[in-house]
Short mmCIF file of C-alpha atoms and ligand atoms in Angstrom, two decimals:
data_model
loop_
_atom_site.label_atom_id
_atom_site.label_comp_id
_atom_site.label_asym_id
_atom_site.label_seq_id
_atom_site.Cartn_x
_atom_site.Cartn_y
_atom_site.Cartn_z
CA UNK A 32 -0.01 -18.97 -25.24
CA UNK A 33 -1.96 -21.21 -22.38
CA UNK A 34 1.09 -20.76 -20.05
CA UNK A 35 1.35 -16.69 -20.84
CA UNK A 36 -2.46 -17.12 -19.88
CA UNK A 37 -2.46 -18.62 -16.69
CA UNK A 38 -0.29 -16.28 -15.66
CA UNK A 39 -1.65 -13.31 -16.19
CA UNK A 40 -4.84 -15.16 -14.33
CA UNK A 41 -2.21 -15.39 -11.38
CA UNK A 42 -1.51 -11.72 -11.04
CA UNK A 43 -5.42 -11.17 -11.59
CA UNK A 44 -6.25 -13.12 -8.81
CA UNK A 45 -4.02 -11.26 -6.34
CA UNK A 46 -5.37 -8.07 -7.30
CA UNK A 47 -8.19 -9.18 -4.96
CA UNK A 48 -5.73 -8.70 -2.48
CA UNK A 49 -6.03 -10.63 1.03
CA UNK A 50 -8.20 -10.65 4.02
CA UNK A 51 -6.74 -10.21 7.39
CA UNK A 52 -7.77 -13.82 9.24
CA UNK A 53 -11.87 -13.13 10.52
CA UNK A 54 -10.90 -8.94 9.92
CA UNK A 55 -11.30 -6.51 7.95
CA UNK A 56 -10.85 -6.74 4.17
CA UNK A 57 -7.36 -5.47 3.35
CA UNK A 58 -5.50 -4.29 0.09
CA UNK A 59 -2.27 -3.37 -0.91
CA UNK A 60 -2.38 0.00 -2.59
CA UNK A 61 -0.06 1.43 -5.62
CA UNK A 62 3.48 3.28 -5.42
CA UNK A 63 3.02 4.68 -8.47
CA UNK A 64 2.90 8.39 -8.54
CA UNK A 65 2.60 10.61 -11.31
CA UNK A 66 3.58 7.35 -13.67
CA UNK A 67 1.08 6.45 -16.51
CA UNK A 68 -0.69 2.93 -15.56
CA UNK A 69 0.43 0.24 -18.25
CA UNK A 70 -3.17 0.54 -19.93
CA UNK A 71 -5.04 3.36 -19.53
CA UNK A 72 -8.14 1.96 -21.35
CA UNK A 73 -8.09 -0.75 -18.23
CA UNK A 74 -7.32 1.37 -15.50
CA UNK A 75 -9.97 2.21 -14.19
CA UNK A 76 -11.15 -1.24 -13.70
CA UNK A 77 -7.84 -2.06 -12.22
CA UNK A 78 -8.79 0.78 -9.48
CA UNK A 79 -12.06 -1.02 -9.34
CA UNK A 80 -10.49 -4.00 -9.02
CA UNK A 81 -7.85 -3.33 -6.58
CA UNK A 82 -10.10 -1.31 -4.16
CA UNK A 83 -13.89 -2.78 -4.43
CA UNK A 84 -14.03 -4.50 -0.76
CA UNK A 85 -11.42 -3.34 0.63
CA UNK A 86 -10.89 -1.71 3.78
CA UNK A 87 -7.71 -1.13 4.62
CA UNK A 88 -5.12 -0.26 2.31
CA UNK A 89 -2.06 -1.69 3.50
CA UNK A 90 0.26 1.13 0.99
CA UNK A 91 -0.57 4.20 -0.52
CA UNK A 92 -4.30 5.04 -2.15
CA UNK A 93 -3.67 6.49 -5.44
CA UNK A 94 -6.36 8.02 -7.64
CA UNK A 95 -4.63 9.34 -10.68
CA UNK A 96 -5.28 9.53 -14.65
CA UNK A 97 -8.96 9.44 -14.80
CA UNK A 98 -10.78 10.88 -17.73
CA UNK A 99 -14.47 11.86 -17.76
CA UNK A 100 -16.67 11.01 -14.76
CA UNK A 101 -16.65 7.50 -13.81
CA UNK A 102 -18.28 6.06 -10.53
CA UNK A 103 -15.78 6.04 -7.83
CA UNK A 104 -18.55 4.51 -5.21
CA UNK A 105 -15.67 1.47 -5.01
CA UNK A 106 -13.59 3.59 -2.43
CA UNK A 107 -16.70 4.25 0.16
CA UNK A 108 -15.55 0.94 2.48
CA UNK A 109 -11.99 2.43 2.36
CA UNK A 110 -11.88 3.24 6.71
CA UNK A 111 -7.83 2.96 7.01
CA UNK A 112 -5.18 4.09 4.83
CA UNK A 113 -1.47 2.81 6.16
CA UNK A 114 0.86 5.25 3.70
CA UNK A 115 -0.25 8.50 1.56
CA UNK A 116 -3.64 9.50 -0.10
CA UNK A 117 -2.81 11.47 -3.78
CA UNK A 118 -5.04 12.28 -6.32
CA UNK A 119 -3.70 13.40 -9.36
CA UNK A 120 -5.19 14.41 -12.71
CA UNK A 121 -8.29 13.11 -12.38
CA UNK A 122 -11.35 15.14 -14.19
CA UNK A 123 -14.08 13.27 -11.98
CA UNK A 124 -16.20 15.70 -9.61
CA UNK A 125 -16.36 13.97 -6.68
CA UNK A 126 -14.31 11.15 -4.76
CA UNK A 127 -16.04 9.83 -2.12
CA UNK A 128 -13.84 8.67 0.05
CA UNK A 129 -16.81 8.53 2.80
CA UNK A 130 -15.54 6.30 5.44
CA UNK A 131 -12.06 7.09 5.27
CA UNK A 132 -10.96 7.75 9.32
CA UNK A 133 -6.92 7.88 9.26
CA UNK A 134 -3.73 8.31 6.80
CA UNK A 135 -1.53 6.55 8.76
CA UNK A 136 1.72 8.24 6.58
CA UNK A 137 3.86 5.05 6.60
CA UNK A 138 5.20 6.50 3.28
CA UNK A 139 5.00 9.73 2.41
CA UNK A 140 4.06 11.65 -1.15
CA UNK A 141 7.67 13.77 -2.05
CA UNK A 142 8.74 12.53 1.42
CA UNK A 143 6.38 15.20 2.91
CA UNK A 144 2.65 14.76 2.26
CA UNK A 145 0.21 12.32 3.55
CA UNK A 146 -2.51 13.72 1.93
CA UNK A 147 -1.78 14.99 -1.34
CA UNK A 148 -4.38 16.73 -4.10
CA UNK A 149 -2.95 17.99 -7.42
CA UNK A 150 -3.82 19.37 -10.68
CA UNK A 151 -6.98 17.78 -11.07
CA UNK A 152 -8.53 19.28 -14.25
CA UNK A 153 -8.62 17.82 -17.76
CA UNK A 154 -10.17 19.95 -20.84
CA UNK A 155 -12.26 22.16 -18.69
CA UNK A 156 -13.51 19.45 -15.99
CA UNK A 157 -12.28 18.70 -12.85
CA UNK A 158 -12.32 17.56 -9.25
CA UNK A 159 -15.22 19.68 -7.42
CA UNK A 160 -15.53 17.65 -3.85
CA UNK A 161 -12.96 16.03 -2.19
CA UNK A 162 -15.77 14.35 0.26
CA UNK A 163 -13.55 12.85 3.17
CA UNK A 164 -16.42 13.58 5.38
CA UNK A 165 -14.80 10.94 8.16
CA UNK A 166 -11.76 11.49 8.31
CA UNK A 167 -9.83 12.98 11.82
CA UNK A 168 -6.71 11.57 11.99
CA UNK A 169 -3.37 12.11 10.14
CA UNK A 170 -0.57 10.60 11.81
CA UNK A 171 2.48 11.39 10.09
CA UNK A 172 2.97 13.91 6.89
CA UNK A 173 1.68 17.34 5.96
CA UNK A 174 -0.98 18.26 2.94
CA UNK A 175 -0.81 19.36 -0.18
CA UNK A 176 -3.67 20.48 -2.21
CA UNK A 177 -2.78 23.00 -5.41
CA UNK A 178 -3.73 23.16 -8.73
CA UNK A 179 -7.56 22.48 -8.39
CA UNK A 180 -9.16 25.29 -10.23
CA UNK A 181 -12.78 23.96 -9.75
CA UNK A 182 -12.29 23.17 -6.17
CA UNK A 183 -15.18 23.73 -3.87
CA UNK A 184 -15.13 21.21 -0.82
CA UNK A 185 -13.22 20.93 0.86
CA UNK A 186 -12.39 25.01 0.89
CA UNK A 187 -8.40 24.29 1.69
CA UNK A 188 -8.17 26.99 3.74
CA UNK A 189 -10.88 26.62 5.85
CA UNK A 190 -10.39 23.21 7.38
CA UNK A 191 -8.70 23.17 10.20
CA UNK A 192 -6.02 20.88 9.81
CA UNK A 193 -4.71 21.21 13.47
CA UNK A 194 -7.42 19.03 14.43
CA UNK A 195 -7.05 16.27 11.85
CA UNK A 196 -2.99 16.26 12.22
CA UNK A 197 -1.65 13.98 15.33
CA UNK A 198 -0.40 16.65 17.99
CA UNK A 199 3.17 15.34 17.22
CA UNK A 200 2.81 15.78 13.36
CA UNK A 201 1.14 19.09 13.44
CA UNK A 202 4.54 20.53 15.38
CA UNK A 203 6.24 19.24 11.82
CA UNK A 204 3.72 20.07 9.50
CA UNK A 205 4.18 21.12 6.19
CA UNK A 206 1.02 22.73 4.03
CA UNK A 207 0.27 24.19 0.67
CA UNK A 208 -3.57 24.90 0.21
CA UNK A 209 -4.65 26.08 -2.90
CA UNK A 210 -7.58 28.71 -2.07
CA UNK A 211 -11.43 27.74 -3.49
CA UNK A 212 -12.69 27.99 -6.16
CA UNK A 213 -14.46 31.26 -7.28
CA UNK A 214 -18.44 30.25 -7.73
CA UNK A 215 -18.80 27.74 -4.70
CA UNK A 216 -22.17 26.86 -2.92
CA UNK A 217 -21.73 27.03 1.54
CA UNK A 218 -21.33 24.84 3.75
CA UNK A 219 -24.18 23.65 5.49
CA UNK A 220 -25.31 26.43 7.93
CA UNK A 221 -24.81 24.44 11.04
CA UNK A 222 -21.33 23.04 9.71
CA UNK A 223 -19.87 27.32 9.50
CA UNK A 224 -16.68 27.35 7.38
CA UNK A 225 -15.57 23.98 7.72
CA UNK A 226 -16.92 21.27 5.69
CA UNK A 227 -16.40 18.66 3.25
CA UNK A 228 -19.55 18.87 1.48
CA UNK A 229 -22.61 20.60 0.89
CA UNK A 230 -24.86 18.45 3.19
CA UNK A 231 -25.27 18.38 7.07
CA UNK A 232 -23.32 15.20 6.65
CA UNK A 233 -20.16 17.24 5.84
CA UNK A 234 -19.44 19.13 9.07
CA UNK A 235 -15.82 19.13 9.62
CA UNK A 236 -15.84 16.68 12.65
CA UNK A 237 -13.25 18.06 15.60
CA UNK A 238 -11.86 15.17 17.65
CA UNK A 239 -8.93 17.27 19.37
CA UNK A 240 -9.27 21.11 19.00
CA UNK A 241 -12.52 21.46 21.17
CA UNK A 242 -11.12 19.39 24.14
CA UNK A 243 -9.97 21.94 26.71
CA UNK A 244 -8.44 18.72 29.30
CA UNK A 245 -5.61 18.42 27.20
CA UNK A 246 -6.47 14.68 26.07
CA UNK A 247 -4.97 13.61 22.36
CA UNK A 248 -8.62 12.87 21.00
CA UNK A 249 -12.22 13.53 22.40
CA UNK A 250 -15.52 12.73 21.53
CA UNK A 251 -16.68 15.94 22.72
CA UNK A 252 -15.98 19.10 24.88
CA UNK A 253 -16.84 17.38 28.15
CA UNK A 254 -13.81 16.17 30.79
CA UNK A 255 -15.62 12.89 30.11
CA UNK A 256 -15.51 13.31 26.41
CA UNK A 257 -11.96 12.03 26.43
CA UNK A 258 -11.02 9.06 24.45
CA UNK A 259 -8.16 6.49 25.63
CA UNK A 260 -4.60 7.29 24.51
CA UNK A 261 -4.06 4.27 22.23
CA UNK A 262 -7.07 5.72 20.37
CA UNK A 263 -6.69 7.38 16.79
CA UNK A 264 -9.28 9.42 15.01
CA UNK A 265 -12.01 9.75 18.21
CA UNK A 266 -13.61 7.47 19.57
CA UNK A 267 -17.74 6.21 21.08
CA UNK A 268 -16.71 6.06 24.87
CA UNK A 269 -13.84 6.47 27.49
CA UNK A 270 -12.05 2.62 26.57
CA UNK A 271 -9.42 1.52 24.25
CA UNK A 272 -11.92 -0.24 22.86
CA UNK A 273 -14.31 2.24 21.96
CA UNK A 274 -11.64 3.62 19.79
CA UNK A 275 -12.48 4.61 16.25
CA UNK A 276 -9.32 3.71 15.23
CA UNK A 277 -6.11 2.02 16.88
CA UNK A 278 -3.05 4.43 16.91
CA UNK A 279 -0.89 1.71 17.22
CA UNK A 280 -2.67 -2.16 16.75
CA UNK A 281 -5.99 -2.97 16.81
CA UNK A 282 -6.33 -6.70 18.88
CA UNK A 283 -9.71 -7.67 18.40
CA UNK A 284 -11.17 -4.16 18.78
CA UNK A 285 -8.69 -3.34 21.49
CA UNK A 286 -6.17 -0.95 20.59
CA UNK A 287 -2.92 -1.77 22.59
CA UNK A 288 0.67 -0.71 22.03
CA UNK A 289 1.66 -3.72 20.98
CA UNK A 290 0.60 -7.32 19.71
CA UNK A 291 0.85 -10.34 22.32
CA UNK A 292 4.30 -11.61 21.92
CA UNK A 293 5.56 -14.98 20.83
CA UNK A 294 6.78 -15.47 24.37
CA UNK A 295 5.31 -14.81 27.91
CA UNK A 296 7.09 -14.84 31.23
CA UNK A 297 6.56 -17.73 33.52
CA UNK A 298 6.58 -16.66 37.21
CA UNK A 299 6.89 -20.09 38.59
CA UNK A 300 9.91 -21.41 36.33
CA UNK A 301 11.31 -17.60 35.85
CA UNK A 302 11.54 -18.40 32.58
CA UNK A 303 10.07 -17.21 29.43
CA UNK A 304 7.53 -19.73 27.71
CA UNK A 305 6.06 -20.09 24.48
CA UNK A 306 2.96 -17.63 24.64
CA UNK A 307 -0.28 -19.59 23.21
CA UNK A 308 -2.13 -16.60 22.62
CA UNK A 309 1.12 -14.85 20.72
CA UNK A 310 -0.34 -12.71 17.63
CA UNK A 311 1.38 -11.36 14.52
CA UNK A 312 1.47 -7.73 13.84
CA UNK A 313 -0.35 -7.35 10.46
CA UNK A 314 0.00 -3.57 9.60
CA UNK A 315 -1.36 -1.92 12.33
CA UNK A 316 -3.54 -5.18 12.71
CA UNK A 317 -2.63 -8.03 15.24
CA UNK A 318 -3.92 -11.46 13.43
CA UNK A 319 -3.42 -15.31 14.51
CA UNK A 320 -1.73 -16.12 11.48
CA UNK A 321 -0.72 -13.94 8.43
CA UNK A 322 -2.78 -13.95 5.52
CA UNK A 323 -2.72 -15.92 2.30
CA UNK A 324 0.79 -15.21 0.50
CA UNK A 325 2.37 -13.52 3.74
CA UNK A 326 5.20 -15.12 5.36
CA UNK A 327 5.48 -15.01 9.51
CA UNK A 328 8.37 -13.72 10.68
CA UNK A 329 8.79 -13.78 14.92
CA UNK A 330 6.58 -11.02 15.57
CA UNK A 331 5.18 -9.93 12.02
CA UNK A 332 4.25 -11.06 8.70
CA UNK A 333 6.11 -9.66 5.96
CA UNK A 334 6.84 -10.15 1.94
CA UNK A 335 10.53 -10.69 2.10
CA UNK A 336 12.39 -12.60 4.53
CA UNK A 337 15.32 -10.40 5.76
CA UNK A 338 19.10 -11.78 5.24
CA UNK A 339 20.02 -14.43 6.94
CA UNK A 340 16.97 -16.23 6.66
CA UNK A 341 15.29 -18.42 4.07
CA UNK A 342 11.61 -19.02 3.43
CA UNK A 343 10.33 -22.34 4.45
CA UNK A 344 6.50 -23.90 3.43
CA UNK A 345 4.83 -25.48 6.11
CA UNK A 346 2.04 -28.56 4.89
CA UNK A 347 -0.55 -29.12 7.40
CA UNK A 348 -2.47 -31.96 7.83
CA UNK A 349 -5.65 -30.27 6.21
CA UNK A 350 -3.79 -29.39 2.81
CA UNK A 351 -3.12 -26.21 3.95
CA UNK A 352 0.25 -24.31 3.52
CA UNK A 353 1.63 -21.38 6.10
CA UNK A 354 5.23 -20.27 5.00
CA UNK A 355 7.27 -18.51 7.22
CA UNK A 356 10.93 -17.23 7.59
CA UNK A 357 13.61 -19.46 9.08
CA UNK A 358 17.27 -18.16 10.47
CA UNK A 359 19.76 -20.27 8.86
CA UNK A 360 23.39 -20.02 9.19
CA UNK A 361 24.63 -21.14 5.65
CA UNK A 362 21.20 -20.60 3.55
CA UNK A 363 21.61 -22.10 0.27
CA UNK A 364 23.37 -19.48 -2.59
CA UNK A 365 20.35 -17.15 -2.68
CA UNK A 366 19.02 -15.93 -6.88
CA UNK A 367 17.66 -11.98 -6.20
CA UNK A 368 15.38 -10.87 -8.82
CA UNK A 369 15.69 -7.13 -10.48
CA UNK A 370 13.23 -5.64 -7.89
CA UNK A 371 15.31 -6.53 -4.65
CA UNK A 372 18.68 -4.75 -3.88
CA UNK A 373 21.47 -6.47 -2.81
CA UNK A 374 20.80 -6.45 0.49
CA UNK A 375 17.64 -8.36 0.46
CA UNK A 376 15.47 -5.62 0.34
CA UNK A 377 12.52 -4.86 -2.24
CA UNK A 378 13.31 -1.82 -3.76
CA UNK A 379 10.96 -1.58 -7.12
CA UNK A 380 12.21 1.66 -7.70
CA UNK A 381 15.79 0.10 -8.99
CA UNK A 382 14.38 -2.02 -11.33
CA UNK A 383 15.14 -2.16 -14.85
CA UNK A 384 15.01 -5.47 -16.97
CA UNK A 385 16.96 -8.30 -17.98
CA UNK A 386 19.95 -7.99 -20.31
CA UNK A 387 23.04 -9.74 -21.58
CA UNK A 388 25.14 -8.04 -19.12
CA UNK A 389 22.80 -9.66 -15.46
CA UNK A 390 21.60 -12.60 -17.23
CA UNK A 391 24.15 -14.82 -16.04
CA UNK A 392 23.04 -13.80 -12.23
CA UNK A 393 19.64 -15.73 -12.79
CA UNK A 394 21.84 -19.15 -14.24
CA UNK A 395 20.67 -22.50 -13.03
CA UNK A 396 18.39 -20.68 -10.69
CA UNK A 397 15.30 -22.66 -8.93
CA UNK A 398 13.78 -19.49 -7.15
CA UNK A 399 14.21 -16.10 -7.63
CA UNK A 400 13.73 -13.53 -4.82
CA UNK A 401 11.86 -10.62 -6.66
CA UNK A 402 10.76 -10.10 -9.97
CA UNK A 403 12.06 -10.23 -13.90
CA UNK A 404 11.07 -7.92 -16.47
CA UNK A 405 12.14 -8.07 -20.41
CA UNK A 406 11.63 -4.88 -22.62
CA UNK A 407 12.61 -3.88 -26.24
CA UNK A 408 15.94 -2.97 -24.81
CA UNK A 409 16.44 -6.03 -23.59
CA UNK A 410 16.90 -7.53 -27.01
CA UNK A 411 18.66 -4.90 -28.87
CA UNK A 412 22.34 -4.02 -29.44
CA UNK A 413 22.76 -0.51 -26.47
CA UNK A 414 25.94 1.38 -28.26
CA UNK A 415 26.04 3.59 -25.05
CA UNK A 416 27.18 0.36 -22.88
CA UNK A 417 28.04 -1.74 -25.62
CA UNK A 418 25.93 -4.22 -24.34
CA UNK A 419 24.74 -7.09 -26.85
CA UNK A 420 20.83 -8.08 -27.23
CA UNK A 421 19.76 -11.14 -25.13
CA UNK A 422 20.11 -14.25 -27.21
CA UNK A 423 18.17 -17.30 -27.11
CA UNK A 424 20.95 -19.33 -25.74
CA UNK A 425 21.52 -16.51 -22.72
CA UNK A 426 18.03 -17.13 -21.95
CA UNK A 427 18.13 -20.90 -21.91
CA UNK A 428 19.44 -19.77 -17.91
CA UNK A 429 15.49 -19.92 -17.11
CA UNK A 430 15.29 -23.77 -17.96
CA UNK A 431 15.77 -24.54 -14.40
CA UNK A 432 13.62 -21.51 -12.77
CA UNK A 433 10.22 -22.84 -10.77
CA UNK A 434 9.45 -20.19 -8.60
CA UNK A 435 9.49 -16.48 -8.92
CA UNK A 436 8.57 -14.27 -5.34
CA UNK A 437 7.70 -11.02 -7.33
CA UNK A 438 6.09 -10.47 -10.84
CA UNK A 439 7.28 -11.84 -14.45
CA UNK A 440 6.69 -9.09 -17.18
CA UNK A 441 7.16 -9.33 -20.64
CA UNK A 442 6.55 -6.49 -22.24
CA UNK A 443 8.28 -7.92 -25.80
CA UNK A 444 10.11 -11.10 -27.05
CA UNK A 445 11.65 -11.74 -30.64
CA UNK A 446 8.95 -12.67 -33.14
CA UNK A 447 11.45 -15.82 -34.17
CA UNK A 448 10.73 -17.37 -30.54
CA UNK A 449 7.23 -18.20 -31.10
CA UNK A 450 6.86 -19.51 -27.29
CA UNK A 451 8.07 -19.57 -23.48
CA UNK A 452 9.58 -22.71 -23.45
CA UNK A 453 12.85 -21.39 -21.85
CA UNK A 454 9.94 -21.17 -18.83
CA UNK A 455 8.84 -24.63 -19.05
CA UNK A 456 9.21 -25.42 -15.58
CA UNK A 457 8.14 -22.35 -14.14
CA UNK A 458 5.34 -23.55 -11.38
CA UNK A 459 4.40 -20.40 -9.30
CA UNK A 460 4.75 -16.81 -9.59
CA UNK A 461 4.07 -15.27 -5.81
CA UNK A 462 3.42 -11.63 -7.06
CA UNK A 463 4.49 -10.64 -3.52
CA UNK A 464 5.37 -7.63 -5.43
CA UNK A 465 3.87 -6.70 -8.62
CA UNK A 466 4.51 -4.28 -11.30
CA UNK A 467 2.90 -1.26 -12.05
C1 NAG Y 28 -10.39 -3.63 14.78
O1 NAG Y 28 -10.52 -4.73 13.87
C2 NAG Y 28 -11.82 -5.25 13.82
C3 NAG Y 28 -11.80 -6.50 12.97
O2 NAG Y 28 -10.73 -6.58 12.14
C4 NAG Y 28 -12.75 -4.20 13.27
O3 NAG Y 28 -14.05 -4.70 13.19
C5 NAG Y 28 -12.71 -2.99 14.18
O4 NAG Y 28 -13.49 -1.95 13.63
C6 NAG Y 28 -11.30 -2.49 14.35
N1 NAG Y 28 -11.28 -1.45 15.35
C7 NAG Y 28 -10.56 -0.33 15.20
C8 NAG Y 28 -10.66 0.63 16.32
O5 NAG Y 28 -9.87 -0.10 14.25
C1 NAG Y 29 8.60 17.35 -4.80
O1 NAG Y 29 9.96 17.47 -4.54
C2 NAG Y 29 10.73 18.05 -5.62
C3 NAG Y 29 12.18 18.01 -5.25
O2 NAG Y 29 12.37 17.96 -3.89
C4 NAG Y 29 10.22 19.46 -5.90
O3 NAG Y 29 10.92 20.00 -6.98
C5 NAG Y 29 8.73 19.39 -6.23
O4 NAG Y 29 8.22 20.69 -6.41
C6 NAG Y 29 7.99 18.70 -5.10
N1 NAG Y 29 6.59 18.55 -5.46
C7 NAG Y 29 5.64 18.87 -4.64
C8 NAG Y 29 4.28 18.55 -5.09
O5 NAG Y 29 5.83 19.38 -3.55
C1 NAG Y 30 32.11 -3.70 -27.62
O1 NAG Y 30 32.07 -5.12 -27.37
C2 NAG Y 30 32.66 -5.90 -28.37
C3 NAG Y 30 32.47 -7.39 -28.01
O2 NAG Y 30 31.46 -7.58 -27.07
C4 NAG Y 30 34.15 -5.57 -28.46
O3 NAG Y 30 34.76 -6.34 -29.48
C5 NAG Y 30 34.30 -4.09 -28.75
O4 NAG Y 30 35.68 -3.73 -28.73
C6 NAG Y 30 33.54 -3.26 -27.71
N1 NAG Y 30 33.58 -1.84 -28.08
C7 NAG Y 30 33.89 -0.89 -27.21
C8 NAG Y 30 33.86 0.50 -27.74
O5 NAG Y 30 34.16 -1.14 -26.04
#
């Protein structure tokens, strides 16, 4: 059992997620959707978990399958969310999503909503305040908010959305707003119809809709009000670095289009030159070097390296590691995992587990690019595809394995194989994906 042990310790440990080099705290968010959590007794200290600290999710912020009314204080340092927002049967009253400034979109809920709100009420309880007092920007995606009966802030149809949507996305917008609740204090006086609250706090900010000089974002209704172009959100002052958030990449507080490239062009040998101030793009985040478990790529850090190139672990003289992704012409025969499609490409969505019909894909493996799962079915007899359960001997393919890039789960195992030996040499498990 020690070795099932330390690994769950190693998926526990990246739950703490990473820190962008000297920035902000950053997480990677859920793409689970209306899907029960593998424990529901644990998951709200997973949420806890996952989001306490962090800043900036780098997926999608899910809040779902919540019972009774448990402090959600964890998600007040969330400022930055890179995919959708959902919150889904849930019977807390409030989720105070405070700080939260921009839903970036990346992903989108149904392929449609960046901000999503549904059916939140359990035996008679049920979401009340949807507090996103801060937030002004959605860049991409539409919202969706329907089947809250207890409802009061924000009042759905009383927001005005124009102003939080990116001019671009509001053109493509797509809505459905449930109207409030019945028995609902009002907003603050000063705040009119348009709040997110009940407290002077709550005003529905407007960053775009009361500029009359035609500039994306303002900090007011003055021709001086406007903010700079690469800003998101609003901003403090004219510069794109009094942004409130970057539109495109934040480089040390300056929001710029892009991140300094690897290369720079050398005016006195017309020639391009290895740029010493070159930055990866991190999200929408340029850093020095990609964070703990990331791998550099040219310009970016990613998860997976794309085809045609093979990971490679740097040592430096400190005991430090970087890894990063190499071209190579003839890369050694390559072992994909269940959660990466055949082109190279994670894809959790396709994963099922390991049976007597792949098993022989993951023989004399030393690596495996994504993740392995066994279930129940994995070790019975399926009539349907006349498939045979996984025998011992099938899974003596493993013997070789030492590195995994996604998750190992193991959700059973014949009782007559009392251990994990056929994993005896197994040495690191990445989680660069990880289930559920
Ligand atoms: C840019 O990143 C820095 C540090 O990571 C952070 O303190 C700052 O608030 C960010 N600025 C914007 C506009 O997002
Ligand atoms: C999501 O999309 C499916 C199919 O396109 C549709 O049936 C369903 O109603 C959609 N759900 C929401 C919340 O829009
Ligand atoms: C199922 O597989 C077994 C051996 O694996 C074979 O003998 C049998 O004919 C197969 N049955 C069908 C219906 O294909």
């Amino acid at each position: 059992m020690d070795a099932v042990r330390s690994l769950l310790f190693v998926g526990a440990a990246l739950l703490l997620g990473a820190t962008g080099a000297r920035g902000r705290e950053v997480c990677l968010g859920t793409d689970m959707k209306l899907a029960l959590p593998s424990s529901l007794e644990n998951h709200y200290e997973t949420l806890r978990l996952l989001y306490t600290g962090c800043q900036v999710v780098h997926g999608n912020l899910e809040i779902t399958h919540l019972h009774g009314n448990p402090d959600l204080s964890f998600l007040q340092g969330i400022v930055e969310v890179q995919g959708y927002v959902f919150v889904s049967h849930v019977s807390v009253s409030m989720v105070p999503l405070d700080n939260l400034r921009i839903i970036r979109g990346s992903q989108l809920y149904n392929s449609s909503y960046a901000l999503a709100v549904m059916d939140n009420t359990l035996s008679g309880q049920g979401l009340r305040t949807l507090r996103l007092r801060s937030l002004t920007e959605i860049l991409s995606g539409g919202v969706y908010i329907w089947g809250n009966p207890q409802l009061c802030f924000p009042d759905p149809q009383n927001i005005i959305w124009r102003d939080e949507l990116n001019e671009k996305n509001f053109h493509e917008r797509q809505y459905r707003l449930q109207p409030r609740a019945s028995q609902c204090p009002p907003c603050y006086p000063a705040c009119g119809k348009s709040c997110w609250g009940e407290t002077a706090q709550d005003c529905q900010s407007y960053t775009s809709t009361n500029s009359h000089w035609g500039c994306q974002r303002c900090k007011g209704p003055l021709p001086n009000d406007c903010c700079h172009q690469q800003c998101a959100a609003g901003c403090t002052g004219p510069k794109d670095s009094d942004c409130l958030a970057c539109h495109h990449f934040n480089d040390s507080g300056v929001c710029k289009d892009n991140c300094p490239l690897p290369t720079i062009y050398d005016p006195i040998s017309f020639q391009l030159k290895p740029n010493p101030n070159r930055k990866f793009n991190f999200g929408a985040t340029c850093v020095k070097t990609c964070p703990y478990n990331y791998l550099a790529m040219d310009m970016a850090c990613t998860l997976n390296c794309p085809m045609a190139n093979q990971e490679v672990i740097i040592s430096h003289p400190d005991g430090s590691e970087t890894q990063k992704c190499e071209k190579c012409d003839n890369c050694h025969k390559v072992c994909y995992g269940l959660g990466i499609d055949n082109l190279g490409i994670m894809d959790n969505h396709g994963i099922t587990m390991v049976t007597s019909s792949n098993v022989d894909q993951f023989n004399k493996c030393k690596k495996i690019y994504g993740s392995l799962a066994f279930l129940p079915q994995s070790f019975a007899r399926d009539h349907v595809t006349n498939t045979s359960a996984l025998t011992l001997e099938q899974l003596n393919s493993f013997r070789n394995l030492e590195e995994i890039t996604g998750y190992l789960y193991i959700d059973a195992w014949p009782e007559e194989w009392t251990d994990l030996s056929v994993f005896e040499n197994l040495k690191v498990i990445r989680g660069r994906s990880l289930y559920k």
